[in-house]
mmCIF file of C-alpha atoms and ligand atoms in Angstrom:
data_model
loop_
_atom_site.group_PDB
_atom_site.id
_atom_site.type_symbol
_atom_site.label_atom_id
_atom_site.label_comp_id
_atom_site.label_asym_id
_atom_site.label_seq_id
_atom_site.Cartn_x
_atom_site.Cartn_y
_atom_site.Cartn_z
ATOM 1 C CA MET J 9 -91.339 108.695 -48.101
ATOM 2 C CA THR J 10 -94.097 110.946 -49.429
ATOM 3 C CA GLU J 11 -93.302 114.266 -51.082
ATOM 4 C CA GLN J 12 -94.479 116.247 -48.062
ATOM 5 C CA GLN J 13 -92.275 114.297 -45.697
ATOM 6 C CA ARG J 14 -88.832 115.632 -44.841
ATOM 7 C CA GLY J 15 -86.191 113.023 -44.142
ATOM 8 C CA ILE J 16 -84.465 113.515 -40.811
ATOM 9 C CA SER J 17 -81.249 112.023 -39.542
ATOM 10 C CA ILE J 18 -80.737 112.216 -35.781
ATOM 11 C CA ILE J 19 -77.179 112.221 -34.448
ATOM 12 C CA GLY J 20 -77.494 111.459 -30.740
ATOM 13 C CA SER J 21 -80.988 109.962 -30.805
ATOM 14 C CA THR J 22 -80.887 108.440 -27.312
ATOM 15 C CA GLY J 23 -80.035 111.653 -25.425
ATOM 16 C CA SER J 24 -82.379 114.279 -24.048
ATOM 17 C CA ILE J 25 -82.657 116.322 -27.283
ATOM 18 C CA GLY J 26 -82.768 113.209 -29.488
ATOM 19 C CA THR J 27 -85.644 111.563 -27.602
ATOM 20 C CA GLN J 28 -87.620 114.824 -27.539
ATOM 21 C CA CYS J 29 -87.083 115.156 -31.281
ATOM 22 C CA LEU J 30 -88.493 111.655 -31.805
ATOM 23 C CA ASP J 31 -91.503 112.709 -29.755
ATOM 24 C CA ILE J 32 -92.065 115.470 -32.325
ATOM 25 C CA VAL J 33 -91.662 113.007 -35.212
ATOM 26 C CA ARG J 34 -94.281 110.781 -33.548
ATOM 27 C CA ARG J 35 -96.732 113.693 -33.586
ATOM 28 C CA HIS J 36 -96.037 114.705 -37.194
ATOM 29 C CA PRO J 37 -95.668 111.479 -39.163
ATOM 30 C CA GLU J 38 -97.078 113.138 -42.280
ATOM 31 C CA ARG J 39 -94.293 115.750 -42.180
ATOM 32 C CA LEU J 40 -91.228 113.941 -40.888
ATOM 33 C CA ARG J 41 -89.671 110.583 -41.604
ATOM 34 C CA VAL J 42 -86.622 109.275 -39.745
ATOM 35 C CA VAL J 43 -83.983 108.070 -42.217
ATOM 36 C CA ALA J 44 -81.067 107.562 -39.835
ATOM 37 C CA LEU J 45 -80.424 107.242 -36.103
ATOM 38 C CA SER J 46 -77.138 107.242 -34.272
ATOM 39 C CA ALA J 47 -76.119 107.024 -30.647
ATOM 40 C CA ASN J 48 -72.949 106.859 -28.655
ATOM 41 C CA ARG J 49 -73.523 103.586 -26.763
ATOM 42 C CA SER J 50 -77.106 103.277 -25.446
ATOM 43 C CA ILE J 51 -77.912 100.204 -27.514
ATOM 44 C CA ASP J 52 -81.210 99.126 -25.943
ATOM 45 C CA LEU J 53 -82.935 102.450 -26.511
ATOM 46 C CA LEU J 54 -81.410 102.747 -29.983
ATOM 47 C CA VAL J 55 -82.780 99.307 -30.924
ATOM 48 C CA SER J 56 -86.290 100.137 -29.730
ATOM 49 C CA GLN J 57 -86.156 103.433 -31.632
ATOM 50 C CA ALA J 58 -85.011 101.571 -34.743
ATOM 51 C CA TYR J 59 -87.956 99.137 -34.511
ATOM 52 C CA GLU J 60 -90.410 101.993 -34.024
ATOM 53 C CA PHE J 61 -89.157 104.374 -36.740
ATOM 54 C CA SER J 62 -87.621 101.946 -39.300
ATOM 55 C CA PRO J 63 -84.764 104.159 -40.505
ATOM 56 C CA GLU J 64 -82.526 103.104 -43.414
ATOM 57 C CA VAL J 65 -79.370 103.316 -41.325
ATOM 58 C CA VAL J 66 -78.495 103.010 -37.638
ATOM 59 C CA ALA J 67 -75.021 103.715 -36.277
ATOM 60 C CA VAL J 68 -73.332 103.319 -32.912
ATOM 61 C CA ALA J 69 -70.234 105.418 -32.202
ATOM 62 C CA ASP J 70 -68.798 103.011 -29.621
ATOM 63 C CA GLU J 71 -67.382 100.173 -31.729
ATOM 64 C CA SER J 72 -67.501 97.691 -28.860
ATOM 65 C CA LYS J 73 -71.312 97.808 -29.097
ATOM 66 C CA PHE J 74 -71.490 97.116 -32.819
ATOM 67 C CA ALA J 75 -71.794 93.321 -32.790
ATOM 68 C CA GLU J 76 -74.617 93.440 -30.253
ATOM 69 C CA LEU J 77 -76.468 96.110 -32.236
ATOM 70 C CA GLN J 78 -76.079 94.167 -35.446
ATOM 71 C CA LYS J 79 -77.462 91.022 -33.814
ATOM 72 C CA LYS J 80 -80.452 92.821 -32.343
ATOM 73 C CA LEU J 81 -81.386 94.391 -35.678
ATOM 74 C CA GLN J 82 -80.843 91.219 -37.734
ATOM 75 C CA GLY J 83 -83.588 90.616 -40.291
ATOM 76 C CA THR J 84 -84.945 94.162 -40.174
ATOM 77 C CA GLY J 85 -83.245 95.262 -43.400
ATOM 78 C CA ILE J 86 -81.743 98.231 -41.555
ATOM 79 C CA GLN J 87 -78.119 98.937 -42.404
ATOM 80 C CA VAL J 88 -76.030 98.907 -39.204
ATOM 81 C CA LEU J 89 -72.807 100.944 -39.028
ATOM 82 C CA GLU J 90 -70.164 101.655 -36.397
ATOM 83 C CA GLY J 91 -67.656 104.227 -35.241
ATOM 84 C CA GLU J 92 -67.182 107.850 -36.199
ATOM 85 C CA GLU J 93 -67.353 106.914 -39.869
ATOM 86 C CA GLY J 94 -70.738 105.239 -39.404
ATOM 87 C CA VAL J 95 -72.105 108.275 -37.573
ATOM 88 C CA CYS J 96 -70.799 110.561 -40.337
ATOM 89 C CA ARG J 97 -72.554 108.370 -42.901
ATOM 90 C CA CYS J 98 -75.841 109.066 -41.044
ATOM 91 C CA ALA J 99 -75.066 112.805 -41.179
ATOM 92 C CA THR J 100 -74.546 112.769 -44.946
ATOM 93 C CA LEU J 101 -77.204 110.289 -46.078
ATOM 94 C CA PRO J 102 -78.717 111.500 -49.404
ATOM 95 C CA LYS J 103 -82.282 111.039 -48.088
ATOM 96 C CA ALA J 104 -81.629 113.242 -45.048
ATOM 97 C CA ASP J 105 -83.104 116.684 -45.733
ATOM 98 C CA ILE J 106 -82.389 117.761 -42.147
ATOM 99 C CA VAL J 107 -79.699 116.533 -39.796
ATOM 100 C CA LEU J 108 -80.226 117.038 -36.071
ATOM 101 C CA GLY J 109 -76.792 117.419 -34.448
ATOM 102 C CA ALA J 110 -77.574 116.417 -30.869
ATOM 103 C CA ALA J 111 -74.487 114.509 -29.751
ATOM 104 C CA THR J 112 -72.883 115.835 -26.564
ATOM 105 C CA GLY J 113 -69.545 117.589 -26.571
ATOM 106 C CA VAL J 114 -66.786 117.937 -29.090
ATOM 107 C CA ALA J 115 -67.190 114.218 -29.893
ATOM 108 C CA GLY J 116 -69.967 115.363 -32.253
ATOM 109 C CA LEU J 117 -67.676 117.677 -34.247
ATOM 110 C CA LYS J 118 -66.834 115.318 -37.123
ATOM 111 C CA SER J 119 -70.477 114.501 -37.838
ATOM 112 C CA VAL J 120 -71.465 118.189 -37.694
ATOM 113 C CA LEU J 121 -68.681 119.100 -40.144
ATOM 114 C CA SER J 122 -69.690 116.175 -42.401
ATOM 115 C CA ALA J 123 -73.325 117.350 -42.506
ATOM 116 C CA LEU J 124 -72.241 120.899 -43.361
ATOM 117 C CA THR J 125 -69.817 119.697 -46.031
ATOM 118 C CA ALA J 126 -72.675 117.683 -47.545
ATOM 119 C CA GLY J 127 -74.702 120.928 -47.741
ATOM 120 C CA LYS J 128 -77.419 119.724 -45.355
ATOM 121 C CA ALA J 129 -79.858 121.776 -43.312
ATOM 122 C CA LEU J 130 -78.372 121.303 -39.865
ATOM 123 C CA ALA J 131 -80.535 121.675 -36.769
ATOM 124 C CA LEU J 132 -77.720 122.306 -34.313
ATOM 125 C CA ALA J 133 -78.092 121.344 -30.668
ATOM 126 C CA ASN J 134 -74.401 120.695 -30.066
ATOM 127 C CA LYS J 135 -72.949 124.041 -28.967
ATOM 128 C CA GLU J 136 -69.527 122.583 -28.142
ATOM 129 C CA THR J 137 -68.779 122.093 -31.844
ATOM 130 C CA LEU J 138 -69.134 125.843 -32.484
ATOM 131 C CA VAL J 139 -67.132 126.702 -29.372
ATOM 132 C CA ALA J 140 -64.239 124.435 -30.328
ATOM 133 C CA ALA J 141 -64.340 124.937 -34.096
ATOM 134 C CA GLY J 142 -66.653 127.833 -34.952
ATOM 135 C CA ASP J 143 -64.440 129.057 -37.737
ATOM 136 C CA LEU J 144 -64.226 125.661 -39.436
ATOM 137 C CA ALA J 145 -67.955 124.977 -39.095
ATOM 138 C CA MET J 146 -69.074 128.341 -40.452
ATOM 139 C CA GLU J 147 -66.587 128.099 -43.314
ATOM 140 C CA ALA J 148 -67.858 124.602 -44.207
ATOM 141 C CA ALA J 149 -71.437 125.917 -44.181
ATOM 142 C CA ARG J 150 -70.547 128.852 -46.443
ATOM 143 C CA ALA J 151 -68.505 126.766 -48.856
ATOM 144 C CA HIS J 152 -71.166 124.078 -49.289
ATOM 145 C CA GLY J 153 -74.369 126.111 -49.027
ATOM 146 C CA ALA J 154 -75.457 124.410 -45.798
ATOM 147 C CA THR J 155 -77.845 126.155 -43.435
ATOM 148 C CA ILE J 156 -77.580 126.067 -39.650
ATOM 149 C CA ILE J 157 -80.773 126.414 -37.641
ATOM 150 C CA PRO J 158 -80.135 126.738 -33.908
ATOM 151 C CA VAL J 159 -81.872 124.371 -31.480
ATOM 152 C CA ASP J 160 -80.366 125.868 -28.311
ATOM 153 C CA SER J 161 -83.393 127.690 -26.851
ATOM 154 C CA GLU J 162 -81.672 131.089 -26.563
ATOM 155 C CA HIS J 163 -80.325 131.014 -30.093
ATOM 156 C CA SER J 164 -83.643 129.770 -31.419
ATOM 157 C CA ALA J 165 -85.252 132.765 -29.668
ATOM 158 C CA VAL J 166 -82.812 135.184 -31.324
ATOM 159 C CA PHE J 167 -83.319 133.435 -34.675
ATOM 160 C CA GLN J 168 -87.094 133.802 -34.296
ATOM 161 C CA CYS J 169 -86.781 137.491 -33.329
ATOM 162 C CA LEU J 170 -84.613 138.147 -36.388
ATOM 163 C CA GLU J 171 -87.065 136.708 -38.863
ATOM 164 C CA ASP J 172 -88.403 140.041 -40.042
ATOM 165 C CA GLY J 173 -85.659 142.299 -38.743
ATOM 166 C CA GLY J 174 -82.414 141.045 -40.209
ATOM 167 C CA ILE J 175 -79.019 141.022 -38.529
ATOM 168 C CA ASN J 176 -77.987 144.384 -40.052
ATOM 169 C CA ASN J 177 -80.621 146.161 -37.956
ATOM 170 C CA VAL J 178 -79.378 144.670 -34.693
ATOM 171 C CA GLU J 179 -77.576 146.661 -32.025
ATOM 172 C CA LYS J 180 -77.228 143.815 -29.537
ATOM 173 C CA ILE J 181 -78.572 140.437 -28.610
ATOM 174 C CA LEU J 182 -79.435 139.732 -24.983
ATOM 175 C CA LEU J 183 -78.995 136.080 -24.060
ATOM 176 C CA THR J 184 -81.064 135.192 -21.032
ATOM 177 C CA ALA J 185 -79.761 132.861 -18.321
ATOM 178 C CA SER J 186 -81.748 131.192 -15.569
ATOM 179 C CA GLY J 187 -78.759 131.548 -13.248
ATOM 180 C CA GLY J 188 -78.961 127.818 -12.511
ATOM 181 C CA PRO J 189 -79.667 126.205 -9.138
ATOM 182 C CA PHE J 190 -77.032 128.236 -7.238
ATOM 183 C CA TRP J 191 -77.850 131.775 -8.310
ATOM 184 C CA ASN J 192 -78.938 132.656 -4.778
ATOM 185 C CA SER J 193 -76.381 130.528 -2.908
ATOM 186 C CA ALA J 194 -73.755 132.219 -0.743
ATOM 187 C CA PRO J 195 -70.376 132.213 -2.572
ATOM 188 C CA HIS J 196 -68.603 130.259 0.203
ATOM 189 C CA MET J 197 -71.166 127.437 -0.154
ATOM 190 C CA LEU J 198 -70.357 126.808 -3.817
ATOM 191 C CA ASP J 199 -67.356 124.604 -3.229
ATOM 192 C CA LYS J 200 -69.360 122.149 -1.140
ATOM 193 C CA ILE J 201 -71.822 121.423 -3.904
ATOM 194 C CA THR J 202 -72.223 117.734 -4.784
ATOM 195 C CA PRO J 203 -72.975 116.342 -8.253
ATOM 196 C CA GLN J 204 -76.468 115.339 -7.039
ATOM 197 C CA GLU J 205 -77.240 118.949 -6.049
ATOM 198 C CA ALA J 206 -75.798 120.357 -9.256
ATOM 199 C CA LEU J 207 -77.830 117.922 -11.381
ATOM 200 C CA LYS J 208 -81.120 119.424 -10.165
ATOM 201 C CA HIS J 209 -81.933 122.312 -12.480
ATOM 202 C CA PRO J 210 -84.842 124.517 -11.361
ATOM 203 C CA ASN J 211 -86.440 125.050 -14.810
ATOM 204 C CA TRP J 212 -85.039 122.809 -17.518
ATOM 205 C CA ASP J 213 -84.898 119.038 -17.884
ATOM 206 C CA MET J 214 -81.616 118.349 -19.717
ATOM 207 C CA GLY J 215 -78.726 115.900 -20.046
ATOM 208 C CA PRO J 216 -76.028 115.768 -17.291
ATOM 209 C CA LYS J 217 -73.273 117.721 -19.116
ATOM 210 C CA VAL J 218 -75.437 120.741 -19.913
ATOM 211 C CA THR J 219 -77.050 120.639 -16.459
ATOM 212 C CA ILE J 220 -73.638 120.935 -14.746
ATOM 213 C CA ASP J 221 -72.681 123.636 -17.261
ATOM 214 C CA SER J 222 -75.839 125.512 -16.218
ATOM 215 C CA ALA J 223 -74.910 125.210 -12.550
ATOM 216 C CA THR J 224 -71.422 126.695 -13.149
ATOM 217 C CA MET J 225 -72.948 129.092 -15.724
ATOM 218 C CA MET J 226 -70.362 127.849 -18.239
ATOM 219 C CA ASN J 227 -73.381 126.984 -20.359
ATOM 220 C CA LYS J 228 -74.057 130.691 -20.839
ATOM 221 C CA GLY J 229 -70.404 131.316 -21.584
ATOM 222 C CA LEU J 230 -70.453 128.616 -24.279
ATOM 223 C CA GLU J 231 -73.665 130.138 -25.614
ATOM 224 C CA VAL J 232 -72.027 133.576 -25.980
ATOM 225 C CA ILE J 233 -69.375 131.937 -28.187
ATOM 226 C CA GLU J 234 -72.065 129.954 -30.021
ATOM 227 C CA ALA J 235 -74.001 133.190 -30.692
ATOM 228 C CA TYR J 236 -70.833 134.930 -31.865
ATOM 229 C CA TRP J 237 -70.414 132.340 -34.618
ATOM 230 C CA LEU J 238 -74.070 131.791 -35.459
ATOM 231 C CA PHE J 239 -75.064 135.416 -35.859
ATOM 232 C CA GLY J 240 -71.763 136.992 -36.960
ATOM 233 C CA LEU J 241 -71.784 139.709 -34.278
ATOM 234 C CA THR J 242 -68.894 141.207 -32.296
ATOM 235 C CA GLU J 243 -68.248 140.197 -28.648
ATOM 236 C CA LYS J 244 -69.551 143.577 -27.523
ATOM 237 C CA GLN J 245 -72.874 142.991 -29.234
ATOM 238 C CA ILE J 246 -73.700 139.998 -27.024
ATOM 239 C CA ASP J 247 -74.944 140.644 -23.480
ATOM 240 C CA ILE J 248 -76.150 138.289 -20.760
ATOM 241 C CA VAL J 249 -79.247 138.961 -18.662
ATOM 242 C CA VAL J 250 -80.079 136.698 -15.734
ATOM 243 C CA HIS J 251 -83.794 135.924 -15.800
ATOM 244 C CA PRO J 252 -84.618 133.234 -13.220
ATOM 245 C CA GLN J 253 -88.103 132.371 -14.537
ATOM 246 C CA SER J 254 -86.833 131.096 -17.942
ATOM 247 C CA ILE J 255 -89.882 132.484 -19.758
ATOM 248 C CA ILE J 256 -88.004 134.883 -22.036
ATOM 249 C CA HIS J 257 -85.551 132.733 -23.990
ATOM 250 C CA SER J 258 -83.553 135.674 -25.361
ATOM 251 C CA MET J 259 -84.047 139.140 -26.805
ATOM 252 C CA VAL J 260 -82.845 141.258 -29.675
ATOM 253 C CA LEU J 261 -82.237 144.998 -29.299
ATOM 254 C CA PHE J 262 -82.592 146.732 -32.655
ATOM 255 C CA LYS J 263 -80.832 149.947 -33.665
ATOM 256 C CA ASP J 264 -83.956 152.045 -33.058
ATOM 257 C CA GLY J 265 -84.156 150.909 -29.413
ATOM 258 C CA SER J 266 -86.956 148.408 -29.980
ATOM 259 C CA VAL J 267 -86.540 145.053 -28.203
ATOM 260 C CA LYS J 268 -88.093 141.798 -29.401
ATOM 261 C CA ALA J 269 -88.249 138.766 -27.172
ATOM 262 C CA GLN J 270 -89.413 135.188 -27.568
ATOM 263 C CA LEU J 271 -91.467 133.894 -24.648
ATOM 264 C CA SER J 272 -92.704 130.403 -23.868
ATOM 265 C CA LEU J 273 -92.665 127.902 -21.038
ATOM 266 C CA PRO J 274 -89.282 126.159 -20.743
ATOM 267 C CA ASP J 275 -89.774 123.090 -22.959
ATOM 268 C CA MET J 276 -87.043 122.107 -25.432
ATOM 269 C CA ARG J 277 -89.597 120.563 -27.789
ATOM 270 C CA LEU J 278 -90.487 124.043 -29.016
ATOM 271 C CA PRO J 279 -87.022 125.064 -30.303
ATOM 272 C CA ILE J 280 -86.395 121.515 -31.602
ATOM 273 C CA GLN J 281 -89.676 121.537 -33.510
ATOM 274 C CA TYR J 282 -89.106 125.044 -34.833
ATOM 275 C CA ALA J 283 -85.751 123.972 -36.265
ATOM 276 C CA LEU J 284 -87.619 121.212 -38.130
ATOM 277 C CA SER J 285 -90.678 123.217 -39.181
ATOM 278 C CA TYR J 286 -88.886 126.472 -40.079
ATOM 279 C CA PRO J 287 -90.120 128.706 -41.643
ATOM 280 C CA ASP J 288 -93.540 127.253 -40.740
ATOM 281 C CA ARG J 289 -94.900 126.732 -37.258
ATOM 282 C CA TRP J 290 -96.620 123.478 -36.353
ATOM 283 C CA SER J 291 -99.036 122.846 -33.537
ATOM 284 C CA LEU J 292 -97.534 122.027 -30.128
ATOM 285 C CA PRO J 293 -100.563 121.913 -27.865
ATOM 286 C CA GLU J 294 -98.921 121.653 -24.448
ATOM 287 C CA GLY J 295 -97.411 124.473 -22.509
ATOM 288 C CA ARG J 296 -99.190 127.804 -22.543
ATOM 289 C CA ILE J 297 -98.231 130.675 -20.255
ATOM 290 C CA ASP J 298 -101.225 131.484 -18.042
ATOM 291 C CA TRP J 299 -101.617 135.242 -18.553
ATOM 292 C CA THR J 300 -104.666 135.395 -16.243
ATOM 293 C CA ARG J 301 -102.465 134.768 -13.209
ATOM 294 C CA PRO J 302 -100.342 137.465 -11.550
ATOM 295 C CA GLN J 303 -96.660 136.816 -12.103
ATOM 296 C CA SER J 304 -93.436 138.744 -12.389
ATOM 297 C CA LEU J 305 -90.425 138.406 -14.598
ATOM 298 C CA GLU J 306 -87.112 139.427 -13.034
ATOM 299 C CA PHE J 307 -83.860 140.556 -14.610
ATOM 300 C CA HIS J 308 -80.410 140.777 -13.011
ATOM 301 C CA PRO J 309 -76.892 141.469 -14.272
ATOM 302 C CA PRO J 310 -74.633 138.367 -14.381
ATOM 303 C CA ASP J 311 -72.267 137.780 -11.440
ATOM 304 C CA LEU J 312 -68.845 137.106 -12.946
ATOM 305 C CA LYS J 313 -67.159 136.833 -9.565
ATOM 306 C CA LYS J 314 -69.374 134.111 -8.174
ATOM 307 C CA PHE J 315 -69.501 132.296 -11.529
ATOM 308 C CA PRO J 316 -65.948 132.577 -12.942
ATOM 309 C CA CYS J 317 -66.747 130.183 -15.818
ATOM 310 C CA LEU J 318 -68.728 132.973 -17.422
ATOM 311 C CA ARG J 319 -65.755 135.344 -17.245
ATOM 312 C CA LEU J 320 -63.388 132.657 -18.571
ATOM 313 C CA ALA J 321 -65.584 132.007 -21.614
ATOM 314 C CA MET J 322 -65.814 135.709 -22.417
ATOM 315 C CA GLU J 323 -62.040 136.096 -22.031
ATOM 316 C CA ALA J 324 -61.440 133.068 -24.271
ATOM 317 C CA LEU J 325 -63.636 134.539 -26.998
ATOM 318 C CA GLU J 326 -61.777 137.836 -26.783
ATOM 319 C CA ALA J 327 -58.356 136.150 -26.724
ATOM 320 C CA GLY J 328 -59.054 134.208 -29.950
ATOM 321 C CA GLY J 329 -56.399 131.727 -31.125
ATOM 322 C CA ASN J 330 -57.002 128.264 -29.689
ATOM 323 C CA ALA J 331 -58.568 129.601 -26.464
ATOM 324 C CA SER J 332 -62.189 128.552 -27.096
ATOM 325 C CA ALA J 333 -61.124 125.011 -28.019
ATOM 326 C CA VAL J 334 -58.993 124.785 -24.847
ATOM 327 C CA LEU J 335 -61.833 126.223 -22.764
ATOM 328 C CA ASN J 336 -64.290 123.689 -24.134
ATOM 329 C CA ALA J 337 -62.015 120.670 -23.709
ATOM 330 C CA ALA J 338 -60.911 121.691 -20.200
ATOM 331 C CA ASN J 339 -64.542 122.182 -19.248
ATOM 332 C CA GLU J 340 -65.662 118.799 -20.649
ATOM 333 C CA ALA J 341 -62.825 117.037 -18.808
ATOM 334 C CA ALA J 342 -63.388 118.978 -15.558
ATOM 335 C CA VAL J 343 -67.165 118.370 -15.588
ATOM 336 C CA ASP J 344 -66.514 114.678 -16.073
ATOM 337 C CA LEU J 345 -64.147 114.666 -13.062
ATOM 338 C CA PHE J 346 -66.696 116.592 -10.979
ATOM 339 C CA LEU J 347 -69.428 114.055 -11.842
ATOM 340 C CA LYS J 348 -67.048 111.288 -10.714
ATOM 341 C CA GLU J 349 -66.420 113.222 -7.482
ATOM 342 C CA LYS J 350 -62.743 113.677 -8.321
ATOM 343 C CA LEU J 351 -62.916 117.471 -8.527
ATOM 344 C CA SER J 352 -64.817 120.038 -6.493
ATOM 345 C CA PHE J 353 -67.407 122.352 -7.996
ATOM 346 C CA MET J 354 -65.110 125.402 -7.890
ATOM 347 C CA GLY J 355 -62.269 123.169 -9.109
ATOM 348 C CA ILE J 356 -63.979 123.285 -12.521
ATOM 349 C CA PRO J 357 -63.223 126.996 -13.202
ATOM 350 C CA HIS J 358 -59.806 126.721 -11.512
ATOM 351 C CA MET J 359 -58.846 123.869 -13.818
ATOM 352 C CA ILE J 360 -60.080 125.717 -16.918
ATOM 353 C CA GLU J 361 -58.240 128.896 -15.971
ATOM 354 C CA ARG J 362 -55.024 126.961 -15.511
ATOM 355 C CA ALA J 363 -55.418 125.137 -18.843
ATOM 356 C CA LEU J 364 -56.072 128.436 -20.620
ATOM 357 C CA SER J 365 -52.938 130.046 -19.218
ATOM 358 C CA GLU J 366 -50.719 127.000 -19.927
ATOM 359 C CA LEU J 367 -51.940 125.944 -23.345
ATOM 360 C CA SER J 368 -52.595 129.146 -25.263
ATOM 361 C CA GLY J 369 -51.697 128.976 -28.940
ATOM 362 C CA PRO J 370 -52.550 130.114 -32.451
ATOM 363 C CA VAL J 371 -55.844 129.814 -34.356
ATOM 364 C CA LEU J 372 -56.751 126.219 -35.281
ATOM 365 C CA SER J 373 -57.381 125.956 -38.978
ATOM 366 C CA THR J 374 -57.967 122.237 -39.532
ATOM 367 C CA TYR J 375 -60.094 119.517 -37.943
ATOM 368 C CA GLU J 376 -56.905 117.655 -36.977
ATOM 369 C CA GLU J 377 -55.559 120.691 -35.134
ATOM 370 C CA VAL J 378 -58.807 121.034 -33.182
ATOM 371 C CA VAL J 379 -58.699 117.354 -32.209
ATOM 372 C CA HIS J 380 -55.025 117.638 -31.212
ATOM 373 C CA VAL J 381 -55.615 120.639 -28.919
ATOM 374 C CA ASP J 382 -58.750 118.985 -27.522
ATOM 375 C CA GLN J 383 -56.820 115.833 -26.576
ATOM 376 C CA LEU J 384 -53.820 117.755 -25.258
ATOM 377 C CA THR J 385 -56.082 119.825 -22.995
ATOM 378 C CA ARG J 386 -57.969 116.794 -21.669
ATOM 379 C CA ARG J 387 -54.673 115.105 -20.837
ATOM 380 C CA TYR J 388 -53.471 118.251 -19.094
ATOM 381 C CA VAL J 389 -56.624 118.371 -16.936
ATOM 382 C CA LEU J 390 -56.455 114.661 -16.092
ATOM 383 C CA ASP J 391 -52.756 114.931 -15.171
ATOM 384 C CA ALA J 392 -53.327 117.994 -13.010
ATOM 385 C CA ALA J 393 -56.230 116.316 -11.211
ATOM 386 C CA GLY J 394 -54.277 113.047 -10.888
ATOM 387 C CA ARG J 395 -51.323 114.819 -9.301
ATOM 388 C CA ASN J 396 -53.844 116.325 -6.957
ATOM 389 C CA THR J 397 -52.273 119.711 -7.380
ATOM 390 C CA PHE J 398 -55.617 121.248 -6.551
ATOM 391 C CA THR J 399 -56.052 121.657 -2.854
ATOM 392 C CA LEU J 400 -59.695 122.510 -3.279
HETATM 393 MG MG1 MG G 522 -79.470 127.045 -24.002
#
């Protein structure tokens, strides 16, 4: 590794964010060097990434895949690890200057907390960890001098707008939402939506979990909670604006009435790269807005009736206690059931609402408590769906 190169460890290297991050590394070999890669279970892609980028360590979370991974990387000199512990080792590797937290769901929580406890610069793409355990994560960052740079495009936009303003000058942040594929659908049509229809997002190319979350608009709800923790604002200082073109990625309203916005074509490589290049900006030649062409940008208020997930997330944030962790777990479990065609589209918010009313409890102050509530909630959702108590 040369002195100019920053060592990067990628948690979730085979997913949508992970592969786009490696695309950036490919373009900036003089600036970035991969020191660790980890994936949940996609061994074949992980192996080809390992051969291309020669990291020091590779880990697979799913222990049943370990022997195969080890065999395929035999003779390369790469250390091969397994399980949650192996992934956490990647997140704390001394040579990792930046850790990209790009695992999906609360399964990535331990590695995110490990990176923060090791005082790393964390490029955070995993919003679920802040939703389920925002308090713990922010406290770990404070205690160990770790920095969190958001990768989520909206939060990256706010972060970029704040660069010369500072959070103390902010009146509000305005998170933009595309509205997803069903923004214009009639409300009575929503329950007939199939996973195939919900997986087609009009603007963004993303992994399946976040694409379904965009369709229910839970994604925006999770992002409100994410913003609450990242920027240290009150609930009332975070607004949602539906902006179907996805050109403005979020805005900041300052105390003097001035609004700053970050605009670009919807391409996740920009916020990923910015999290790695910050405070510099590196070239990214593709994707320029064509300002010579007539076009309009629209703005609408969010529709909390048609998209109850949004309301549920805002209520969970306001309720405090364990509500955000329950919301997140119920959503992950319900989305999984929807993708397996065992729950209808509108069954997702119904299930979450029921879990929130049944499982409310006090603030979760340890990792173990978060995991306990997460598992309890998932079991509750599976049981309720299994008993077929939803006539939806
Ligand atoms: Mg986003």
